[in-house]
mmCIF file of C-alpha atoms in Angstrom:
data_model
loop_
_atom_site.group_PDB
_atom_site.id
_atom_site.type_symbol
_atom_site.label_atom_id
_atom_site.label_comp_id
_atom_site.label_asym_id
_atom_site.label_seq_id
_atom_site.Cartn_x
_atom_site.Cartn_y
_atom_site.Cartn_z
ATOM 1 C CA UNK A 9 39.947 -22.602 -11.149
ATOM 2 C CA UNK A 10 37.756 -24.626 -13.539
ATOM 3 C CA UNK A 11 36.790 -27.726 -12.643
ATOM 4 C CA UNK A 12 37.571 -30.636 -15.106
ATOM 5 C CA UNK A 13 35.229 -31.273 -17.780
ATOM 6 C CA UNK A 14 34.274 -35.069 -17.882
ATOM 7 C CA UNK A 15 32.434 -34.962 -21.061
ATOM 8 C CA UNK A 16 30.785 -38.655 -20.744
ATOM 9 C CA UNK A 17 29.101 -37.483 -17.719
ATOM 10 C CA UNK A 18 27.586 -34.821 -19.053
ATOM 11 C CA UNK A 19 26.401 -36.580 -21.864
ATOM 12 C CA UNK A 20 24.343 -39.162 -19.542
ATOM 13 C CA UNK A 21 21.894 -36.006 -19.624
ATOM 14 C CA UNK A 22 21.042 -36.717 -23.246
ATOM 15 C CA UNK A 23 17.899 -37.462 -23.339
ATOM 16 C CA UNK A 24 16.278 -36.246 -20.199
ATOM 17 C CA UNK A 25 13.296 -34.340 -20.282
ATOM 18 C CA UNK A 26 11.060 -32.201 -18.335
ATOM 19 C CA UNK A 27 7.611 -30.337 -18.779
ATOM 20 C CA UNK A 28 6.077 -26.985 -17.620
ATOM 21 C CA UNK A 29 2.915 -24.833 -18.046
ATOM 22 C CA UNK A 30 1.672 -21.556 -17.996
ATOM 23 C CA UNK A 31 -1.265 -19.009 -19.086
ATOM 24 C CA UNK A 32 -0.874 -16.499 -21.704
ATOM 25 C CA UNK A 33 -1.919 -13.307 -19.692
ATOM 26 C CA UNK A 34 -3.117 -10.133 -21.474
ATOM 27 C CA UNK A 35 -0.518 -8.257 -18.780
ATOM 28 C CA UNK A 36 2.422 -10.180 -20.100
ATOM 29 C CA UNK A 37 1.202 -9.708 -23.890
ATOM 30 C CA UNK A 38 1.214 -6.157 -23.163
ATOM 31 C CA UNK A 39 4.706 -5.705 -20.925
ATOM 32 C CA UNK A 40 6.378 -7.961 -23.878
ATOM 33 C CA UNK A 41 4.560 -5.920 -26.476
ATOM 34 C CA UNK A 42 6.224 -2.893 -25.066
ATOM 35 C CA UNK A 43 9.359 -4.206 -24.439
ATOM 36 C CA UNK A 44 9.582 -5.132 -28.486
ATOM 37 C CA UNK A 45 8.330 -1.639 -29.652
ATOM 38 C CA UNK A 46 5.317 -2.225 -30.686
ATOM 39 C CA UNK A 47 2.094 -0.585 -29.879
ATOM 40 C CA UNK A 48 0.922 -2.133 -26.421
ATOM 41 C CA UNK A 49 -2.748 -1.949 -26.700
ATOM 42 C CA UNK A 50 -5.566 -3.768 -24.872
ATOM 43 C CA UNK A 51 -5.123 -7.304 -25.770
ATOM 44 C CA UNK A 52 -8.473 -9.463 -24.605
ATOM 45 C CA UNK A 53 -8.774 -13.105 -25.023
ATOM 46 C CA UNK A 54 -8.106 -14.740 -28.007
ATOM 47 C CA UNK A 55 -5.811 -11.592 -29.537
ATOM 48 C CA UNK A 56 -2.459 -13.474 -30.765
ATOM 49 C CA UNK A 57 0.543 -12.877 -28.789
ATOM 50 C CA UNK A 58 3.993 -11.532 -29.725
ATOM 51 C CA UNK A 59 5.662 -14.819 -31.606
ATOM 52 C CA UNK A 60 8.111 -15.338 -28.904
ATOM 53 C CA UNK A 61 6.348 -15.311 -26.239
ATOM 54 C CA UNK A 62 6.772 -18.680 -25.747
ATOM 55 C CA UNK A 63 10.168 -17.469 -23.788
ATOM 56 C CA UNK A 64 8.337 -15.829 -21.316
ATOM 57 C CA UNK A 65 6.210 -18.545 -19.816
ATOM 58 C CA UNK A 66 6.807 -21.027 -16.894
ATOM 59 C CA UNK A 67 10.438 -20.222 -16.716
ATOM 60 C CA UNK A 68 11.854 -22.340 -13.768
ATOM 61 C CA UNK A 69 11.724 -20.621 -10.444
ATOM 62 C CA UNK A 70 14.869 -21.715 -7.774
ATOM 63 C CA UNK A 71 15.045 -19.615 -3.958
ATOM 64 C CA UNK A 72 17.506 -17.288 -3.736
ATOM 65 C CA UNK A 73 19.740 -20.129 -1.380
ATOM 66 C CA UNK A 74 19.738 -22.044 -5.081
ATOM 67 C CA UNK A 75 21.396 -19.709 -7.252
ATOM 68 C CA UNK A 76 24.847 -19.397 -8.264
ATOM 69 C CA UNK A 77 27.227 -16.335 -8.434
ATOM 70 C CA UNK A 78 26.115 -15.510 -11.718
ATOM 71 C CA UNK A 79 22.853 -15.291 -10.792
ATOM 72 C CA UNK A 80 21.898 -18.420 -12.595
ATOM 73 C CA UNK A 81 20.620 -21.724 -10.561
ATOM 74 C CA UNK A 82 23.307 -23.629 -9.242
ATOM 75 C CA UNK A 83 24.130 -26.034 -11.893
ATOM 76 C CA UNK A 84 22.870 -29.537 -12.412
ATOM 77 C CA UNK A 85 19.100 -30.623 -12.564
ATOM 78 C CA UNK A 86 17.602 -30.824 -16.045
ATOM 79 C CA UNK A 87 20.415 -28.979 -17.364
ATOM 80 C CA UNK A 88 23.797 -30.794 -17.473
ATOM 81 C CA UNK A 89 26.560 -29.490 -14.597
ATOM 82 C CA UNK A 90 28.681 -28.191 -16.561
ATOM 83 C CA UNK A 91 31.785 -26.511 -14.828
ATOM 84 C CA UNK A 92 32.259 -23.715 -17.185
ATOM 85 C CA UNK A 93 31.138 -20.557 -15.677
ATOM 86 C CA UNK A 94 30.168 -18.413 -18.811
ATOM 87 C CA UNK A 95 26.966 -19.323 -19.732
ATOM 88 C CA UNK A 96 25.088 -17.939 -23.191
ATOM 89 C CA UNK A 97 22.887 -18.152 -25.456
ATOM 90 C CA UNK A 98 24.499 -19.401 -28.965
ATOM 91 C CA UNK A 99 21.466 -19.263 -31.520
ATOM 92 C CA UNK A 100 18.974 -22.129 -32.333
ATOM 93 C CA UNK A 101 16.389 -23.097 -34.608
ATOM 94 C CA UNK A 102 11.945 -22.165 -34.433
ATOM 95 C CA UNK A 103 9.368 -23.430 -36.189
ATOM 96 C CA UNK A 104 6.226 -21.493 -35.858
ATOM 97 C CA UNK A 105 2.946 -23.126 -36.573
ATOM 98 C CA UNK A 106 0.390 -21.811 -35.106
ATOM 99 C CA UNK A 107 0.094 -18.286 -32.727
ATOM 100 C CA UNK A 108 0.222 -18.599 -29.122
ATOM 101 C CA UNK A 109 -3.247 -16.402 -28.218
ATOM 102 C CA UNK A 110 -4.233 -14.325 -24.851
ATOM 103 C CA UNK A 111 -6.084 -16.951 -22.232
ATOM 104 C CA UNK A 112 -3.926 -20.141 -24.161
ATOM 105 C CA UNK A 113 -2.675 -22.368 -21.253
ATOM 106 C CA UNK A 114 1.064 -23.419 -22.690
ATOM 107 C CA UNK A 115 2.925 -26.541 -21.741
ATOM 108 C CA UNK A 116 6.174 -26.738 -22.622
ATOM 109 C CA UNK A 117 7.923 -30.335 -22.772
ATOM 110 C CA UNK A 118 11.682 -30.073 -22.999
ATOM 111 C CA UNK A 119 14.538 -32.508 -23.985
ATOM 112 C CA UNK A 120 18.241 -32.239 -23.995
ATOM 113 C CA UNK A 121 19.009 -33.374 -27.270
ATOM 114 C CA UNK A 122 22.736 -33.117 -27.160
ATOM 115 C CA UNK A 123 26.054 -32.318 -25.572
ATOM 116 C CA UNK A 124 29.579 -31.349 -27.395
ATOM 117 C CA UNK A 125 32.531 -30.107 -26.335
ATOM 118 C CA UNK A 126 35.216 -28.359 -28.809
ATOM 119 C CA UNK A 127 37.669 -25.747 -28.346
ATOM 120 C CA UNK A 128 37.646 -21.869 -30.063
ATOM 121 C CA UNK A 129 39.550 -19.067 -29.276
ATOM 122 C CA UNK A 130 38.381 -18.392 -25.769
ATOM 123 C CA UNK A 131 39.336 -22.153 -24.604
ATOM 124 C CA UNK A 132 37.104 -24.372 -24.304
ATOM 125 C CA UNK A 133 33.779 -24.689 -25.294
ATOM 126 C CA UNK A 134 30.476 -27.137 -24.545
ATOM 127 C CA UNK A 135 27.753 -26.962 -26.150
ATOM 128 C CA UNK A 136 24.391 -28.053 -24.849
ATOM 129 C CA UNK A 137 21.083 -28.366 -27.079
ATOM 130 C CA UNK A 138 17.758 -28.449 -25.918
ATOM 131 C CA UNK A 139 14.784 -29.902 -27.655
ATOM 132 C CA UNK A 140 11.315 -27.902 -26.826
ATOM 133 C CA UNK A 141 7.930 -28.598 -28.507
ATOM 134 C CA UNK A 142 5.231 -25.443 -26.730
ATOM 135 C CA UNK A 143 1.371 -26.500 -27.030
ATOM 136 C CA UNK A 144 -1.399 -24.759 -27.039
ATOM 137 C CA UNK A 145 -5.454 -26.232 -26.495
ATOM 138 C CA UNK A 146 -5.685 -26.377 -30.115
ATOM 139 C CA UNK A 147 -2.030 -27.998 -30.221
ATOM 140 C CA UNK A 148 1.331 -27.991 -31.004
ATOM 141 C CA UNK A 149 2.711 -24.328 -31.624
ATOM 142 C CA UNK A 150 6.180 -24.219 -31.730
ATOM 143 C CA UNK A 151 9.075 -26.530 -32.071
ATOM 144 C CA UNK A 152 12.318 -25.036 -31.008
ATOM 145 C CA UNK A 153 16.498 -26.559 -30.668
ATOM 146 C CA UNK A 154 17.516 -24.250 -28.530
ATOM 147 C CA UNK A 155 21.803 -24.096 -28.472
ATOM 148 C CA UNK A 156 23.392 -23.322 -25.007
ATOM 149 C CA UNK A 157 27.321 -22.265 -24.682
ATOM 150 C CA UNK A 158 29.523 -22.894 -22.096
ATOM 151 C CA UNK A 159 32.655 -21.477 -21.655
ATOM 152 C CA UNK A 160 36.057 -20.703 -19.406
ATOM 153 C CA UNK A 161 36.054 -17.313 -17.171
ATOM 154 C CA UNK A 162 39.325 -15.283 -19.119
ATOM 155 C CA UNK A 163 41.683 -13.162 -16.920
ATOM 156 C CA UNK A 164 41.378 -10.214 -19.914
ATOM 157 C CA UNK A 165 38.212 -8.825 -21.491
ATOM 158 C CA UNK A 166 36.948 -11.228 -24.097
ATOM 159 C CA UNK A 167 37.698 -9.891 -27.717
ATOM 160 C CA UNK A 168 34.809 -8.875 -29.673
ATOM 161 C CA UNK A 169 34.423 -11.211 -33.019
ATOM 162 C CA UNK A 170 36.314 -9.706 -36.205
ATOM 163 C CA UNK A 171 34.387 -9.008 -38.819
ATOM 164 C CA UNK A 172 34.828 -11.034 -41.918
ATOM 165 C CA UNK A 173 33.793 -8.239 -44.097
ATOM 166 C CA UNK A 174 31.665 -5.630 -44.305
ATOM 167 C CA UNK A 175 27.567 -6.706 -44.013
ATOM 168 C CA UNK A 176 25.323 -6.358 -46.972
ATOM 169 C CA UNK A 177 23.376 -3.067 -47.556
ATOM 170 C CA UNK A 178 19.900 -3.556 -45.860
ATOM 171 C CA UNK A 179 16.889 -3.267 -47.822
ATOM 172 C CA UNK A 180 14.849 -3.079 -44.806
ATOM 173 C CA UNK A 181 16.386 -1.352 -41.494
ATOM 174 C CA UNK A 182 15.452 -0.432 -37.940
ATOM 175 C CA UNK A 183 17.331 1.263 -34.888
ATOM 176 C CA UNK A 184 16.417 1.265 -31.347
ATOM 177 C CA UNK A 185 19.138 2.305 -28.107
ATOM 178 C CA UNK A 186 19.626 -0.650 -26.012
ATOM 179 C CA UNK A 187 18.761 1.138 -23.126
ATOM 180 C CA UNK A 188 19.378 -0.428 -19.517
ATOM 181 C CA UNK A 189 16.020 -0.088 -18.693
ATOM 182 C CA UNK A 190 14.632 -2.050 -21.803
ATOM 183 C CA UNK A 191 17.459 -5.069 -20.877
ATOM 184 C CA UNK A 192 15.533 -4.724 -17.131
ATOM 185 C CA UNK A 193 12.325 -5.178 -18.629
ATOM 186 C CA UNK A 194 13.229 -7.898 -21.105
ATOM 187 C CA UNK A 195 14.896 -9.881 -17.412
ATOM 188 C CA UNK A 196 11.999 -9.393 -15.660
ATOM 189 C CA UNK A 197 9.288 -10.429 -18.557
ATOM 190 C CA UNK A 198 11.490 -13.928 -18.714
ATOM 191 C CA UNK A 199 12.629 -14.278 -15.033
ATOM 192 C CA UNK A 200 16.148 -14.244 -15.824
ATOM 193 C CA UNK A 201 18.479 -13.658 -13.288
ATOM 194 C CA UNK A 202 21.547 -13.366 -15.202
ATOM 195 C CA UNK A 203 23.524 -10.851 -13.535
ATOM 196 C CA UNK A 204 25.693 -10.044 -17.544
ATOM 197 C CA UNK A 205 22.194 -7.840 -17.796
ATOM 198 C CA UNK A 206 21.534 -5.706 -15.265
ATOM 199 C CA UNK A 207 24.630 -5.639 -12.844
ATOM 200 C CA UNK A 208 27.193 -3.335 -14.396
ATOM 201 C CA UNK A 209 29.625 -4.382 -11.399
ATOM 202 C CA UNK A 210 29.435 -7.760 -12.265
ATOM 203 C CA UNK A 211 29.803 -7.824 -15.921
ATOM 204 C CA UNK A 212 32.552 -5.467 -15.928
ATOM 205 C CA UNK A 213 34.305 -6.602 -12.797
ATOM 206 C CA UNK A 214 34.225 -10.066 -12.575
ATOM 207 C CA UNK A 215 32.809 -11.220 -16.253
ATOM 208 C CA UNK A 216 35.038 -8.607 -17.770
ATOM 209 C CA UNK A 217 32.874 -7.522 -20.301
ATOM 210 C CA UNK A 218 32.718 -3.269 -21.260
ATOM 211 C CA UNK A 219 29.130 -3.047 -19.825
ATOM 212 C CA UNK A 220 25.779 -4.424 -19.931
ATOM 213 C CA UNK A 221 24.873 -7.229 -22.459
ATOM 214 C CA UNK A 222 21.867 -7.218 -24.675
ATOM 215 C CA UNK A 223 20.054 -10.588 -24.815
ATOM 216 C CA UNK A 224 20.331 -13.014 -26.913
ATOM 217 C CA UNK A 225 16.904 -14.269 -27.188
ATOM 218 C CA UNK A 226 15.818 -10.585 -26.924
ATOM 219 C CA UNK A 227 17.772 -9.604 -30.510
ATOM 220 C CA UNK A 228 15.978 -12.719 -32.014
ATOM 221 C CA UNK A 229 12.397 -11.723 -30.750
ATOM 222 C CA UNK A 230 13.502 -8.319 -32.602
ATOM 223 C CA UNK A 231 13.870 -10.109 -35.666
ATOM 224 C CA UNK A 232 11.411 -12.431 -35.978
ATOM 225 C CA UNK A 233 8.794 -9.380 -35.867
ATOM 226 C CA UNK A 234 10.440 -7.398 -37.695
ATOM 227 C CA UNK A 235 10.479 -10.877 -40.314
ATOM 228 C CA UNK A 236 6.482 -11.297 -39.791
ATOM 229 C CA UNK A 237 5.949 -7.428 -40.246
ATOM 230 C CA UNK A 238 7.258 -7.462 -43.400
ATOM 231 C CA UNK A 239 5.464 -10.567 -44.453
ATOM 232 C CA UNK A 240 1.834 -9.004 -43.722
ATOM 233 C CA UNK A 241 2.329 -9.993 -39.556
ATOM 234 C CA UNK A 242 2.746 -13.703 -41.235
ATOM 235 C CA UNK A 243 5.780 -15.297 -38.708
ATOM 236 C CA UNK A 244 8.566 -17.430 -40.887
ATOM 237 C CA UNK A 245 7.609 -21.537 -40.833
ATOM 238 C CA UNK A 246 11.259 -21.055 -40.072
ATOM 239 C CA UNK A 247 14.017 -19.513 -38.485
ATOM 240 C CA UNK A 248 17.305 -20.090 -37.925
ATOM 241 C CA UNK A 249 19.848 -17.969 -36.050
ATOM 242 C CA UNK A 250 23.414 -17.920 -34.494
ATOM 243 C CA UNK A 251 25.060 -15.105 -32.085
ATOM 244 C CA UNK A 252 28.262 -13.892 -33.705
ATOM 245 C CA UNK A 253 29.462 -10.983 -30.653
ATOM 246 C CA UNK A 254 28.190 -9.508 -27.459
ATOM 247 C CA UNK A 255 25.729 -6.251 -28.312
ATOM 248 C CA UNK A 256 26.096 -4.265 -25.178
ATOM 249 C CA UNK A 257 24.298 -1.279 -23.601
ATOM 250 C CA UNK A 258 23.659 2.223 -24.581
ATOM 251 C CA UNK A 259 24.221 2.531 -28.472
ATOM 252 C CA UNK A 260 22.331 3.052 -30.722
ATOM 253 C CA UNK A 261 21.862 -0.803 -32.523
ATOM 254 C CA UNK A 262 19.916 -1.716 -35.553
ATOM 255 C CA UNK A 263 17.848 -4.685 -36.875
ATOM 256 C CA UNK A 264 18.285 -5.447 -40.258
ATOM 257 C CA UNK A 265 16.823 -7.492 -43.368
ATOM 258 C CA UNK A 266 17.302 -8.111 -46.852
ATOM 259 C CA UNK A 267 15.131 -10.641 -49.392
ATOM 260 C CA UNK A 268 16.527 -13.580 -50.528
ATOM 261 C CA UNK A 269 15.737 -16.408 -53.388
ATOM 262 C CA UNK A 270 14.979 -18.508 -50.091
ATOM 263 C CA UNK A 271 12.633 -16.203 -47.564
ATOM 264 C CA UNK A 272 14.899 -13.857 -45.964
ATOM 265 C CA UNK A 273 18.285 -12.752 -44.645
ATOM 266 C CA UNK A 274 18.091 -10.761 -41.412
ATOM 267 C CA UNK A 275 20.503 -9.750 -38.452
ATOM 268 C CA UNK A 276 20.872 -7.057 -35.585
ATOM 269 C CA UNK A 277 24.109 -4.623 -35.602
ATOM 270 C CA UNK A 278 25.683 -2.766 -33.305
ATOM 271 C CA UNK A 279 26.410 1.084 -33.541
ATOM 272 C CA UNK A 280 29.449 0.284 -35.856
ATOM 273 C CA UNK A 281 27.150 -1.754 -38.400
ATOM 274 C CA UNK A 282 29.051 -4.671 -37.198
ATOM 275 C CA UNK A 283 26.747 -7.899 -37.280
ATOM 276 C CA UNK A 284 25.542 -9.060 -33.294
ATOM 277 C CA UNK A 285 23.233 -12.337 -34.272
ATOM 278 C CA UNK A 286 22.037 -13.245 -37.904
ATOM 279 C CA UNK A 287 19.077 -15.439 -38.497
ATOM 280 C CA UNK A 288 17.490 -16.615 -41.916
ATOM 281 C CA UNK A 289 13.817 -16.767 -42.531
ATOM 282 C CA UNK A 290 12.004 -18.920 -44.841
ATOM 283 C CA UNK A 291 8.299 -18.944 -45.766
#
C-alpha cells in the first residue's frame, strides 16, 4: 500500500539545489553517437557533441545497498520522497545556447523548482520540476525544466493514452526498431538503473506494463537531432516537449516533423502512427 502523500512536506524541497561535474569524453561522444544513429566517427577535442549530451554526464552514483526495488535510489535526498512508486519522465523544456564540445568539463547546478500534486486517470499524480543550468569553460550551455511524474502502482496494466485524432501527415519522417539492445545502451550511456528498461520480468510482472519501455529522454534526444539536421545541424534556441504514452520494445517506431509558422512541430510514433512524445521547436 501507498503511503500517504503529505504534499506540504514535499514542497519544503522547493528550492533546494545541488551541483555536479563531469568531462565530455570522446568515448561517450562516440557510444551516444551510436546509440542516436548517427555516424560514430573519431571525435578529438574540441568536435561538438550530440546536443543532449548533457544527460549523460555526472549522473548521481548510489551503492547497490541504496537503491530501491525499482532500481532507482531509495527516495529522498535532493529529490523530494515522494511515496508514489511509478516514477517517469513527463516532458520539459531546453534551451540550447551554445554546444557542449569533446574535452569541455560540465557542471551542472540543479534546483527543484516546484512540486504539484493533481489527480488523472491513473489516481494520483505529483509532479516534481527541476531547474538545471549545464556550463561549459566558455559558459553557460544549456538551461533545462526538467518535469518528473509520480504516480500509484495499478493492480491492471495501465491503458495506453487514446488518441484524440489521427496525427498530421509528416513532411519529414524517420523509423528506427526500438531494439532491447539500443534501450541497454541508452541505460548504460546515462547510468540509469531503471529496471521499466531492461528487466522484462519486472516491467511486465510487477509494473504491469506489455514489455520493455523506450526512454523518455531517449525519444527527445531523437528529436532534437533530427530538429538540428534539418536546420543545417543548427539545434532549436528552443524546445519544448511532453510524453503522451509509453513506446515500448521491438516495433518498428518513427520520428516525425512538420514546419510550422513558429519553427517546428515534431513527435515520435509508435508502429500504429500513434503519437509517443511531441515537442515543438523554435529558431
Amino acid at each position: 500500500m501507498t503511503e500517504k502523500l503529505d504534499v506540504d512536506h514535499l514542497r519544503q524541497w522547493i528550492g533546494r539545489s545541488t551541483e555536479a561535474t563531469d568531462i565530455v569524453t570522446a568515448q561517450l561522444v562516440k557510444g551516444l553517437r551510436a546509440t542516436l544513429f548517427q555516424d560514430v566517427g573519431e571525435p578529438n577535442a574540441g568536435d561538438a557533441a550530440p546536443f543532449t549530451v548533457h544527460w549523460c554526464l555526472a549522473q548521481p552514483v548510489f551503492p547497490m545497498s541504496m537503491l530501491g526495488p525499482d532500481g532507482h535510489p531509495t527516495r529522498g535526498g535532493f529529490l523530494p520522497p515522494v511515496p508514489l512508486p511509478r516514477r517517469m519522465w513527463a516532458g520539459g523544456e531546453i534551451e540550447f545556447l551554445q554546444p557542449l564540445r569533446v574535452g569541455d568539463e560540465s557542471t551542472r547546478t540543479s534546483r527543484i523548482a516546484d512540486v504539484q500534486v493533481k489527480t488523472g486517470s491513473t489516481g494520483t499524480l505529483c509532479f516534481v520540476s527541476v531547474e538545471h543550468s549545464i556550463s561549459s569553460p566558455r559558459g553557460v550551455a544549456i538551461r533545462e525544466r526538467q518535469d518528473i511524474v509520480y504516480r500509484e502502482m495499478t493492480s491492471s496494466a495501465p491503458a495506453s493514452a487514446k488518441a484524440a485524432s489521427p496525427p498530421p501527415k509528416a513532411q519529414y519522417r524517420e523509423t528506427h526498431v526500438s531494439d532491447p539492445v539500443l534501450l541497454f545502451r541508452y541505460s548504460a550511456l546515462t547510468f540509469n538503473g531503471h529496471r521499466i528498461h531492461y528487466d522484462r520480468d519486472y516491467v511486465t510482472k510487477v509494473e504491469g506494463y506489455p514489455g520493455l519501455i523506450f526512454h523518455g529522454p531517449l525519444q527527445a534526444a531523437l528529436i532534437i537531432e533530427m530538429a538540428a539536421k534539418l536546420r543545417s545541424s543548427k539545434p532549436p534556441k528552443k524546445f519544448t516537449y511532453r510524453g503522451l504514452q509509453p513506446l515500448f520494445e521491438g516495433s518498428e517506431f518513427s520520428i516525425n516533423a512538420n514546419e510550422t509558422d513558429a519553427g517546428m512541430e515534431l513527435w515520435t510514433a509508435n508502429a500504429e502512427g500513434q503519437p509517443t512524445m511531441k515537442g515543438t521547436a523554435v529558431w
